[in-house]
Coordinates of C-alpha atoms and ligand atoms in Angstrom, one line a residue:
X1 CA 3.8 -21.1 17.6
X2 CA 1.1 -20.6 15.7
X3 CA 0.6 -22.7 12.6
X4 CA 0.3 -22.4 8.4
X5 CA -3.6 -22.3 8.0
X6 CA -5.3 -24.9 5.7
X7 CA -5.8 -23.8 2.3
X8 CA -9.1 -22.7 1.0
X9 CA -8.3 -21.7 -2.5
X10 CA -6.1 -23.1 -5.0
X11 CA -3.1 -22.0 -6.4
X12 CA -4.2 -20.6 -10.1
X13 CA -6.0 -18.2 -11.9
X14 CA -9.5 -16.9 -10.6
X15 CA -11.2 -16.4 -13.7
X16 CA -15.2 -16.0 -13.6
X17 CA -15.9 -18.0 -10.8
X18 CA -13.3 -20.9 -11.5
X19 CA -9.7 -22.1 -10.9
X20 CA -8.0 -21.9 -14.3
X21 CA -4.8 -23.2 -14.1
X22 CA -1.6 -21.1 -16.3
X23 CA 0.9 -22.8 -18.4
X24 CA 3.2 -22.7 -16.0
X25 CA 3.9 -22.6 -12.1
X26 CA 6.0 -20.3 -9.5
X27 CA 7.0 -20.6 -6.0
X28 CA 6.3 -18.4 -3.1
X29 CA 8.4 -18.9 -0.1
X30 CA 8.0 -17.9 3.3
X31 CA 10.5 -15.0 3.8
X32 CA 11.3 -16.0 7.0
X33 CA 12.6 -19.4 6.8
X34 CA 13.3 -19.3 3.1
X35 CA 11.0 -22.5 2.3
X36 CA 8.5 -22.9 -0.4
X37 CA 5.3 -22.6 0.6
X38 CA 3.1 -23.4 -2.2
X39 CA 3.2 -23.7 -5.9
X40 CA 0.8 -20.9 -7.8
X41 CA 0.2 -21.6 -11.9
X42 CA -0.2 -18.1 -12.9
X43 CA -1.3 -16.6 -16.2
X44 CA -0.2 -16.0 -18.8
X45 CA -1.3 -13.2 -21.8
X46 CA -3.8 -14.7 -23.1
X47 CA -5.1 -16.3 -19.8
X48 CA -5.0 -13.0 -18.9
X49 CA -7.0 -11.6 -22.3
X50 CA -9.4 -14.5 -20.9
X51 CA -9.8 -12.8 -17.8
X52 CA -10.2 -9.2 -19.0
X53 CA -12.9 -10.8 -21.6
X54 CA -15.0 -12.3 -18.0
X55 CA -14.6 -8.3 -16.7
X56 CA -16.0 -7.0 -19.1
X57 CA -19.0 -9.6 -20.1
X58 CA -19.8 -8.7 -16.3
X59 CA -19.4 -4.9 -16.6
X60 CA -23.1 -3.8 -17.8
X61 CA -25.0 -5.8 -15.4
X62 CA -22.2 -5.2 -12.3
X63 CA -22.6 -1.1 -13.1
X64 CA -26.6 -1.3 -14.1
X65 CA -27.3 -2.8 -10.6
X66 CA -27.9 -0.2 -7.5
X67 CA -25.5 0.9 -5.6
X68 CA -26.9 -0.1 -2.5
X69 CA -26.8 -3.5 -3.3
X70 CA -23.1 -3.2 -4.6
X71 CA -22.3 -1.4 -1.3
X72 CA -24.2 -4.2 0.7
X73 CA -22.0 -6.6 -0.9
X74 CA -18.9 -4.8 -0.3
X75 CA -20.3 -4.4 3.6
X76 CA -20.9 -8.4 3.8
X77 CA -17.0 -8.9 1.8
X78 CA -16.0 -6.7 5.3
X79 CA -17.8 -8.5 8.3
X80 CA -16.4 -12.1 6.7
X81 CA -13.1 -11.0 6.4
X82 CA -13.2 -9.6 10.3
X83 CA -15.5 -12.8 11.1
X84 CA -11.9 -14.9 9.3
X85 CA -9.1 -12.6 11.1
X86 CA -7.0 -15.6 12.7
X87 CA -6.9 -17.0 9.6
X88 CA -5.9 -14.3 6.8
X89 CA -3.8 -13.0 9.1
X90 CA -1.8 -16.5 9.4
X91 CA -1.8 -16.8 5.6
X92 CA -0.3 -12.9 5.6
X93 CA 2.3 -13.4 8.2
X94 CA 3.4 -17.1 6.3
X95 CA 4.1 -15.2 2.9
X96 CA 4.5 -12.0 3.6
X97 CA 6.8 -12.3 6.8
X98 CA 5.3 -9.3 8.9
X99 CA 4.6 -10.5 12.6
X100 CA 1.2 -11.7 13.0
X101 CA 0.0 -8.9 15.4
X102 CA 0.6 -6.7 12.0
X103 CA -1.4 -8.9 9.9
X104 CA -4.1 -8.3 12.2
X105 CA -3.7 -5.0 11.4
X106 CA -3.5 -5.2 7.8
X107 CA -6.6 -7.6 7.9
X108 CA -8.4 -5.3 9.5
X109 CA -6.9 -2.1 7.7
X110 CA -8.2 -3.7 4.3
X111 CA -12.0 -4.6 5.9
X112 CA -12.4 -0.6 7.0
X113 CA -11.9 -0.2 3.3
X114 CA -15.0 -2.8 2.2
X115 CA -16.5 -1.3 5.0
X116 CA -16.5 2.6 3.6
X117 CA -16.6 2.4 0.1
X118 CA -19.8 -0.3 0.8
X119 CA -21.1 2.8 2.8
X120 CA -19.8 5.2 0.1
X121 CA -21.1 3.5 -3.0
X122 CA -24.4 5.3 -2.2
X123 CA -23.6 9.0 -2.0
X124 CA -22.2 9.0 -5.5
X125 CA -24.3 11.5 -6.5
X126 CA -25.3 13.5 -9.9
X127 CA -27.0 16.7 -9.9
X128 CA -29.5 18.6 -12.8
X129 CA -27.9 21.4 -13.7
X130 CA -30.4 24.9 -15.3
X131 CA -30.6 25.2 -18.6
X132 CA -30.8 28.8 -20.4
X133 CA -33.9 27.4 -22.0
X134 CA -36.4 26.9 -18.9
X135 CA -37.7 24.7 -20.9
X136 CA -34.3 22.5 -20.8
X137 CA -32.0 20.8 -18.2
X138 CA -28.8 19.2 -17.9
X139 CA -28.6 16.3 -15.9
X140 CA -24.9 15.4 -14.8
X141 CA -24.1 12.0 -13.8
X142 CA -21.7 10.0 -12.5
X143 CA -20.8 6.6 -14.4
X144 CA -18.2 3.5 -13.4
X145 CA -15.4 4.2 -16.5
X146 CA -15.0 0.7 -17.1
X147 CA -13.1 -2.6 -16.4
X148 CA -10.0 -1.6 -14.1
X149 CA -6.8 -3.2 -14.6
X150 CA -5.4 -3.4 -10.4
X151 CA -1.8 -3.9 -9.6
X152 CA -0.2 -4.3 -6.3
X153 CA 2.3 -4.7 -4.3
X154 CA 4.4 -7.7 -2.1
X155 CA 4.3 -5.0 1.0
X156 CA 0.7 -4.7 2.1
X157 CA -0.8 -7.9 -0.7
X158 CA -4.1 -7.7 1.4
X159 CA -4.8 -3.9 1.7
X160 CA -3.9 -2.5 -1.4
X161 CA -5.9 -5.1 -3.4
X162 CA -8.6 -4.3 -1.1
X163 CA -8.3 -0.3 -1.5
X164 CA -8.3 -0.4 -5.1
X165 CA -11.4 -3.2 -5.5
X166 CA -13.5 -1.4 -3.1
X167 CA -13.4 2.1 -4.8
X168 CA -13.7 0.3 -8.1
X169 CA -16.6 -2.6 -7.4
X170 CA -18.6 0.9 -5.7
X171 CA -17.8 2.9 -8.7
X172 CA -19.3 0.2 -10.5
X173 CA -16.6 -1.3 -12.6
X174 CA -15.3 -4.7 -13.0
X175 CA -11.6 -6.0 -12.0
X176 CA -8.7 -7.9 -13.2
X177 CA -6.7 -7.8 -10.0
X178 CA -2.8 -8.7 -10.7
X179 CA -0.9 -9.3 -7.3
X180 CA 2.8 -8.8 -6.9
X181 CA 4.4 -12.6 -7.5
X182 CA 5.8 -12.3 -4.2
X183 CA 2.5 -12.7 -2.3
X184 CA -0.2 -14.0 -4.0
X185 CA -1.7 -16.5 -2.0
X186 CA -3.7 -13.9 0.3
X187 CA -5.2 -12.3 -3.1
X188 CA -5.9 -15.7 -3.9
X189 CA -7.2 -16.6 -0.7
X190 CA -10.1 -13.9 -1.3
X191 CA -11.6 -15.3 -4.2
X192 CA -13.7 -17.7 -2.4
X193 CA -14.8 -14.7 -0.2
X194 CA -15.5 -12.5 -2.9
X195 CA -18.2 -15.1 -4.4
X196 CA -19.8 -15.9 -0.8
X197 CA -20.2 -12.4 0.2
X198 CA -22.3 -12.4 -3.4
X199 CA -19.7 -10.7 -5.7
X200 CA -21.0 -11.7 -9.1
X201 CA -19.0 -13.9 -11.8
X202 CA -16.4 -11.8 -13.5
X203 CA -16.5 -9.1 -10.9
X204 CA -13.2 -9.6 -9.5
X205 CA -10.7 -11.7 -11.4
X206 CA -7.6 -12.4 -9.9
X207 CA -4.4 -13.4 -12.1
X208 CA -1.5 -14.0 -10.2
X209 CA 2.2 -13.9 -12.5
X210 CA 5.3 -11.7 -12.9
X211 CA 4.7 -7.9 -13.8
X212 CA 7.2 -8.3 -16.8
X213 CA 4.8 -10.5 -18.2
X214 CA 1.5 -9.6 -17.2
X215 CA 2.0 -5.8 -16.6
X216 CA 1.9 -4.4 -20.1
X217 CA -0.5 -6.9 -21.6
X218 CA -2.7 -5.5 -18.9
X219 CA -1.8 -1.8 -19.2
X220 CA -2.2 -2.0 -23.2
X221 CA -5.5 -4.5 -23.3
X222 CA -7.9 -2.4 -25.5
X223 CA -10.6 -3.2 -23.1
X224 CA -9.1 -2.2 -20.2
X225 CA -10.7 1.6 -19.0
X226 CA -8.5 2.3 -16.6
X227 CA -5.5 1.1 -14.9
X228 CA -4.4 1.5 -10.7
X229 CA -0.9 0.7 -9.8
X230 CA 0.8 0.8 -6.2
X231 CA 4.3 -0.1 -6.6
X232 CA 7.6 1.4 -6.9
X233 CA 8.2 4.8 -8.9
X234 CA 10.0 2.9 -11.6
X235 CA 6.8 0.2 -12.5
X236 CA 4.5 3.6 -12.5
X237 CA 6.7 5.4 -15.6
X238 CA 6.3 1.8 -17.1
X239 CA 2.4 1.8 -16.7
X240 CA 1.8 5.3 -17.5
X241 CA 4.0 4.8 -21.0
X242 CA 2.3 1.5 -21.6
X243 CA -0.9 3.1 -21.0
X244 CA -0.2 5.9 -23.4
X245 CA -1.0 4.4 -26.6
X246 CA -4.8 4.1 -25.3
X247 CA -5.0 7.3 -23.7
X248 CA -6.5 5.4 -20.3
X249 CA -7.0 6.6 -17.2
X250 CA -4.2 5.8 -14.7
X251 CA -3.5 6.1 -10.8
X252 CA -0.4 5.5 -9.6
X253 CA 1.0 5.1 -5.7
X254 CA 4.5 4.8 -5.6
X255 CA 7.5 5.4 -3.7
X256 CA 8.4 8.0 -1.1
X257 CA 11.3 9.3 1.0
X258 CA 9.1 10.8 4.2
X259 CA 10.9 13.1 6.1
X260 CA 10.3 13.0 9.8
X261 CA 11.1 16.3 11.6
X262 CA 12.0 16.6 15.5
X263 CA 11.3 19.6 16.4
X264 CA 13.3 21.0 19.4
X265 CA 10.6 21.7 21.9
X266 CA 9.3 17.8 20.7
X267 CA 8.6 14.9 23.2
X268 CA 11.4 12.6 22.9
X269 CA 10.0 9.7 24.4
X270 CA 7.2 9.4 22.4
X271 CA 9.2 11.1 19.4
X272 CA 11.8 7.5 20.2
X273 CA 8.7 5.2 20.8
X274 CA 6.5 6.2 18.0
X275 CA 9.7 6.1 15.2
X276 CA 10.7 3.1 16.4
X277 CA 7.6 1.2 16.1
X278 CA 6.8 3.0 12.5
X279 CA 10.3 1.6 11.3
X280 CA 10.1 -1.9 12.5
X281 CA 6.3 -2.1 11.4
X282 CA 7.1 -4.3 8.1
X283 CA 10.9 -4.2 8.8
X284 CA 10.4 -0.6 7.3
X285 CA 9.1 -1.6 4.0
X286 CA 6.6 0.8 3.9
X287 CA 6.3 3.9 1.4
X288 CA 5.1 6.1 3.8
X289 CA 7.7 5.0 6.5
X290 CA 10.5 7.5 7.7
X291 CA 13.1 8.0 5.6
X292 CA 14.7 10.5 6.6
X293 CA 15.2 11.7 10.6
X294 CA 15.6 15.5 10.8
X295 CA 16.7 16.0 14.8
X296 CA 17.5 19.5 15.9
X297 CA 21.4 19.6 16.9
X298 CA 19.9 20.5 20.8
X299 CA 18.0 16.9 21.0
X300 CA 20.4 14.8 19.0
X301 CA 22.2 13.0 21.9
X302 CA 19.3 12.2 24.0
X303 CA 17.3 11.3 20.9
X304 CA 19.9 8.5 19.9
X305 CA 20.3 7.1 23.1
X306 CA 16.4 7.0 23.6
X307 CA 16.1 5.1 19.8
X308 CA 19.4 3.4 20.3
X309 CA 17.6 1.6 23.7
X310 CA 14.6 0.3 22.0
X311 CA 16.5 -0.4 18.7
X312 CA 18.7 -3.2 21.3
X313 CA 15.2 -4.1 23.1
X314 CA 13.3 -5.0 19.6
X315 CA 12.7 -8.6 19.3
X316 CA 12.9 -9.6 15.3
X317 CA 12.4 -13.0 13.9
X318 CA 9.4 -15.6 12.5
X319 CA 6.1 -12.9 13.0
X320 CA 4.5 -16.1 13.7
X321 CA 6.2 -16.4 17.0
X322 CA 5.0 -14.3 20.0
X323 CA 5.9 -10.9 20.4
X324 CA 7.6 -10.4 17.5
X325 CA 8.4 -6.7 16.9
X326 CA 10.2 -7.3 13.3
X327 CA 9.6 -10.3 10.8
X328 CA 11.8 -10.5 7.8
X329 CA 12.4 -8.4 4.7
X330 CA 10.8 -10.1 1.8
X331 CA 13.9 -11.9 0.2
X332 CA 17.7 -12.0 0.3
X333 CA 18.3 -9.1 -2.4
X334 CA 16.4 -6.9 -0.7
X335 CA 18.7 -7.5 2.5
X336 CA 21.6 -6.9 0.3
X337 CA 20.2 -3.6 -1.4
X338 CA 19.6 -2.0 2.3
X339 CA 22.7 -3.0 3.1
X340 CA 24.4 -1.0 -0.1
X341 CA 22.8 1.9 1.3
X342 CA 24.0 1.3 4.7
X343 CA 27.6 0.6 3.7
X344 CA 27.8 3.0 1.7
X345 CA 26.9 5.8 4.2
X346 CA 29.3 4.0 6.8
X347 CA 32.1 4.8 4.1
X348 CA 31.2 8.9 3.7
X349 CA 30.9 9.3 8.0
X350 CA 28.1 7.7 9.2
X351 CA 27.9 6.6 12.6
X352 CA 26.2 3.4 13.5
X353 CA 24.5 3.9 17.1
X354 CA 22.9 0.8 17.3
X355 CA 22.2 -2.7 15.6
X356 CA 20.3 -5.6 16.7
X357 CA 21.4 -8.4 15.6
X358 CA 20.2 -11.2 18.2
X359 CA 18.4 -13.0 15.8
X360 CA 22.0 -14.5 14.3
X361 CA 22.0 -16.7 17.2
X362 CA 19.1 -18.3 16.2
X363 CA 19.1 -21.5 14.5
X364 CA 15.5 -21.6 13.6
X365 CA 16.2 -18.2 11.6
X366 CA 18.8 -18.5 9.6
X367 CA 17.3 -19.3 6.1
X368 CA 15.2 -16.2 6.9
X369 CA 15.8 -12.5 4.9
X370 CA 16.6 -11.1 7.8
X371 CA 18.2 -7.3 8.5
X372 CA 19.1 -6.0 11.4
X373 CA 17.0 -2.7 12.8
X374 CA 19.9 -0.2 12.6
X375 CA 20.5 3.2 13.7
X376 CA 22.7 5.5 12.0
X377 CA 23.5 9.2 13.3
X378 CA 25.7 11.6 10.6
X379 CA 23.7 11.0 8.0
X380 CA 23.9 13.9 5.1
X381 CA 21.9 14.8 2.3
X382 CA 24.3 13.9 -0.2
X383 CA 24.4 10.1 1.0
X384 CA 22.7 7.5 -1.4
X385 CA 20.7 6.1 2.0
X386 CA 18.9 10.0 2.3
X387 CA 18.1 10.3 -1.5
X388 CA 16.6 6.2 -1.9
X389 CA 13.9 4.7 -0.9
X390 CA 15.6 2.3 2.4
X391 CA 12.8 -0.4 2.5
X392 CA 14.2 -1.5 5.4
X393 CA 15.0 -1.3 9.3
X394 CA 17.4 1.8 9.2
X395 CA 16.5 4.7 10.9
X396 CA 19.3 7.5 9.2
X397 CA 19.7 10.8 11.8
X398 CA 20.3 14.2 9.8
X399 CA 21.2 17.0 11.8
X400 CA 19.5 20.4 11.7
X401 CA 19.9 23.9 13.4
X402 CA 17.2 26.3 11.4
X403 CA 14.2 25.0 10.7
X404 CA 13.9 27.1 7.4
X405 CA 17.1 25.7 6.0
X406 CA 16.0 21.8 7.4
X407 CA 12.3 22.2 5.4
X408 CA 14.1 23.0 2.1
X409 CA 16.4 19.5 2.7
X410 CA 13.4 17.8 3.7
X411 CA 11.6 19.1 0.3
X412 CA 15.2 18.7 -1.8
X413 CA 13.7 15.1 -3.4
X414 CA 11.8 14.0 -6.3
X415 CA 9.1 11.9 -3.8
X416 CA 6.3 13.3 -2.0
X417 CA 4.1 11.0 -0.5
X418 CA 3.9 11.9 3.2
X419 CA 5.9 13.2 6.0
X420 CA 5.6 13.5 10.1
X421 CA 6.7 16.6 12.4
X422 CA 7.0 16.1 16.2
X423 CA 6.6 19.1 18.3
X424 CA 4.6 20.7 21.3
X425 CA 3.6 24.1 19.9
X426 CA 0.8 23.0 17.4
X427 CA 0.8 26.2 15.6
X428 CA 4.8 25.8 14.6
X429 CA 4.1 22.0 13.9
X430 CA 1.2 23.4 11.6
X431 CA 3.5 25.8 10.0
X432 CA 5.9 23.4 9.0
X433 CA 3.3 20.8 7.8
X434 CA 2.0 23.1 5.4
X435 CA 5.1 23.7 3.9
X436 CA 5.9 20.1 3.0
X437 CA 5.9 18.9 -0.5
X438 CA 3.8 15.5 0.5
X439 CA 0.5 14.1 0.1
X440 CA -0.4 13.9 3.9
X441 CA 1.5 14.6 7.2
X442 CA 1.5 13.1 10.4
X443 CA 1.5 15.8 13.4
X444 CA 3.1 13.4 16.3
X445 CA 1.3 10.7 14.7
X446 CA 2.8 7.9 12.6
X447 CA 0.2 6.9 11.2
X448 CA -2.2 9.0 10.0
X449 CA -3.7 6.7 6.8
X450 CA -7.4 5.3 7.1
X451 CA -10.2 4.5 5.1
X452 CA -11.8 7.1 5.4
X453 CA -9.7 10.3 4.3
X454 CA -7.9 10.4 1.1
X455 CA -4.4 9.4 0.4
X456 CA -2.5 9.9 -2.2
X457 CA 1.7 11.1 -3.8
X458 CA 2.9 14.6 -5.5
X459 CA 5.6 14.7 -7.4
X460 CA 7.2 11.2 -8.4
X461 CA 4.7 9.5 -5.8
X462 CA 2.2 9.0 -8.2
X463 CA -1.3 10.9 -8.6
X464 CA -4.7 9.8 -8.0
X465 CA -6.1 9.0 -4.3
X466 CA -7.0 6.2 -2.1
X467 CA -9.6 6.5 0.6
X468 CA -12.0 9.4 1.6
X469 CA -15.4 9.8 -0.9
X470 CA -12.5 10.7 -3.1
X471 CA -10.6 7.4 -3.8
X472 CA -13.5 6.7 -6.1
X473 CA -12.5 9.9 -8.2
X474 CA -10.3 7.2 -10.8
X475 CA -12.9 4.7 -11.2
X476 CA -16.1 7.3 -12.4
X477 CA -16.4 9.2 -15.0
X478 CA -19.1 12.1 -16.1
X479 CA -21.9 11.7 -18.0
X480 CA -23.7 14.3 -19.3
X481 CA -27.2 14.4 -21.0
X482 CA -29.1 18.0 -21.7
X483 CA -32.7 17.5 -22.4
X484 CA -36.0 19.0 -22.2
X485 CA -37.4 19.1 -18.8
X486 CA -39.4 15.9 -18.7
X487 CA -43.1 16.6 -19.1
X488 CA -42.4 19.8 -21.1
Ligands
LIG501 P1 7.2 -3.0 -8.0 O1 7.0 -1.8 -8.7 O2 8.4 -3.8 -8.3 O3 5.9 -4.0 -8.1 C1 4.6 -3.6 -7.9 C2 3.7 -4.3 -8.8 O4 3.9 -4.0 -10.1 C3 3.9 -5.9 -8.7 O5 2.6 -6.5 -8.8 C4 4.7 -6.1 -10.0 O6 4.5 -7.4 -10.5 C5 4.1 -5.1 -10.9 N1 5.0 -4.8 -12.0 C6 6.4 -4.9 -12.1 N2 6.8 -4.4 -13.3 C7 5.7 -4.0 -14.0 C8 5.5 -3.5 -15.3 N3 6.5 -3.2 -16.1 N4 4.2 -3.2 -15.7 C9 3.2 -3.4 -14.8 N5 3.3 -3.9 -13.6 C10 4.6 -4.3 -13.2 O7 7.1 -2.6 -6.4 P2 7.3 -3.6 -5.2 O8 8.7 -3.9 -5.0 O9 6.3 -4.7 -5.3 O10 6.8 -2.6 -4.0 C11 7.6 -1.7 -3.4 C12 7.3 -0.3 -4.0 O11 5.9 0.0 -3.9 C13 8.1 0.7 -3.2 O12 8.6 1.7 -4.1 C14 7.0 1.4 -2.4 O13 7.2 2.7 -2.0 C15 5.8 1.3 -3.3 N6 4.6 1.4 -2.5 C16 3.8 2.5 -2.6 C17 2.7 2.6 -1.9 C18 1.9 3.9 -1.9 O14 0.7 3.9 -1.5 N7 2.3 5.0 -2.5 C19 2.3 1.6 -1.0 C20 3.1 0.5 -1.0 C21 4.2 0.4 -1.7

């Protein structure tokens, strides 16, 4: 088994360069066993006023310097976060409950990110522009807007922190960085490595607390430029109200309900291996995961019995044991709420296939959050589990026979974020991608989202992208001077 890590940080407020304790304290357990794990004293609204106040002292020096040196930082924030894998990754896996191999992942997943927009930060370029005079020129450049306000959620703690500070430290803005109360610690836990990789004071603040507290504070502080949200659908109509009143700039990545569509000339196998994994990757607590399962009526049976067999095979429990497929969810109510959804579908016809629950048997595991990976054929439209956001190990089967008729379901929902179609003739699985209402589709892939192409929701998913030269769009603004040609 591997072990908690020692800490390296404390458990308060990183506030230009220093621990700064808040008034008062929260716990964050370990999802898996239930237990405390450490004590953080957050902020509170005037801690964090203190915090924006350090932002933007630091904001004309952080945006003046060159972008190669804010990109070299950003580069040396990457190779010490690779160099400390083993033990971010521990940290992850301890709060967040995902199985270590995951946090890996995610460690890794959130270094590309230093890693391009450190490369990045150097191509933003501006251009001169003719003038009608020939004696005149315009010269269009590209400026950081301002202090960002970054919020993020319990799901990925490590890599959305680290999608939104990258794009914003290259842009040239400063951060106040508030993470979800669930999982703090790993934001914390990059403070230190922040400052060593050379990240000036004020830079990055981090203030850890609960978003009914902090969030608006945050969203309406008058020197707050703009603000970058990833959370649920619900918190994103919050900021964008809250941000309003001072007409700022706002990103938002929210929920989704991705459809995933088997064609009938797909692979099954690797249509049953690659869902599979995507759902018990973070026990399905993922926006982009599948939500819904659209299976041609011809593949149906097979398909279930090929899911249902690796469903029964998955190993769940503490993702800081070995070979852990599926950790935890991240507390008891979210058990409960997936199993609302799952209940509730039971009751209008569904049809559990298959349900894994040999972690019950398991002393060690039972103050843990844990759900079983589930898998559920007769699933309709109609049913609350096909129109919500699952967050959880349930992989729901809906029937199709024309493809038409099954892309108008699969674009019948308020969410588009992203969606996947398994097939063998490219040119129908092209077809059918293009027609989705998403932000990006996976063509028998699961998981098409990397540094270095753009990501981001239509619809009630948000706006604003992450990744790609684009995920620095939020975080610059243009600045426009038209002047006589110097030495005219
Ligand atoms: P959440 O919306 O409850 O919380 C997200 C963050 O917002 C947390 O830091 C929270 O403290 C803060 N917050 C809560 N209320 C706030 C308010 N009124 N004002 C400002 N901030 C507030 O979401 P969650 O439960 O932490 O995360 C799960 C949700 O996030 C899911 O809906 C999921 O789909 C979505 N998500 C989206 C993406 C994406 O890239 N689109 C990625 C991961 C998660």
């Amino acid at each position: 088994m591997k072990t908690i890590p020692e800490r390296w940080f404390e458990t308060s407020n990183w506030i230009d360069h220093q621990w700064v304790r808040g008034p008062e304290s929260f716990d964050v357990s370990n999802p898996a066993t239930g237990s405390p794990i450490a004590q953080v004293w957050g902020a509170d609204p005037s801690l964090l006023d203190h915090a924006v106040h350090g932002a933007l002292q630091a904001l004309p020096a952080w945006s003046a310097c060159s972008p190669m040196d804010r990109g070299g930082i950003l580069k040396h924030v990457a190779s010490l976060l690779l160099d400390r894998k083993d033990q971010y990754a521990r940290l992850l896996t301890c709060e967040q409950g995902k199985p270590y191999a995951q946090s890996v992942a995610e460690v890794e997943y959130a270094a590309s990110f230093f890693q391009w927009f450190g490369e990045e930060a150097r191509r933003m370029y501006g251009r001169i522009a003719p003038h009608p005079d020939a004696n005149r020129e315009v010269w269009i450049e590209r400026r950081a807007v301002g202090v960002a306000g970054l919020i993020t959620p319990w799901n990925f703690p490590l890599a959305q922190g680290a999608k939104k500070i990258a794009a914003a430290l290259a842009a040239g803005c400063t951060t106040v960085w508030k993470p979800a109360e669930r999982t703090p610690l790993i934001a914390l836990a990059m403070a230190p490595l922040f400052k060593e990789a050379g990240v000036p004071q004020g830079v990055v603040q981090i203030v850890p607390g609960a978003g009914n507290v902090l969030g608006k504070p945050l969203a309406i502080h008058p020197d707050v430029r703009v603000l970058s949200l990833t959370g649920s659908t619900r918190t994103g109509a919050a900021v964008l109200a809250n941000a309003a009143s001072g007409i700022k700039r706002v990103a938002l990545e929210l929920g989704g309900n991705a459809p995933f569509i088997v064609l009938p000339d797909a692979d099954l196998e690797m249509v049953a291996e690659q869902l599979v994994r995507m759902k018990l990757f973070v026990s399905g607590q993922v926006c982009v995961t599948a939500n819904r399962v659209f299976v041609h009526r011809s593949s149906e049976a097979k398909l279930l019995d090929l899911v249902a067999q690796r469903i029964e095979h998955a190993r769940v429990g503490n993702g800081l044991d070995e070979g852990i497929d599926a950790g935890p969810l991240i507390h008891d109510e979210a058990c409960q709420g997936v199993d609302r959804l799952v209940q509730q579908a039971i009751e209008q016809g569904a049809e559990v296939i298959a349900r894994n629950i040999s972690y019950e048997t398991q002393d060690s595991l039972q103050g843990g959050s844990f759900y079983p990976p589930t898998l559920l054929s007769n699933v309709t439209d109609a049913m609350s589990i096909a129109r919500n956001e699952i967050f959880g190990p349930v992989i729901p089967i809906l029937r199709y026979t024309e493809i038409a008729d099954m892309i108008r379901r699969a674009n019948k929902t308020p969410y588009g974020l992203a969606g996947y179609v398994y097939g063998s003739d490219l040119s129908v699985c092209h077809a059918v991608a293009r027609r989705l209402e998403v932000g990006i589709v996976g063509i028998n892939e699961w998981r098409p989202l990397r540094a270095d192409i753009p990501f981001g929701g239509v619809k009630q998913s948000g706006f604003g992208l992450e990744g790609g030269e684009e995920g620095l769009h939020d975080f610059l603004t243009t600045h426009v001077i038209s002047a006589p040609k110097p030495g005219f």
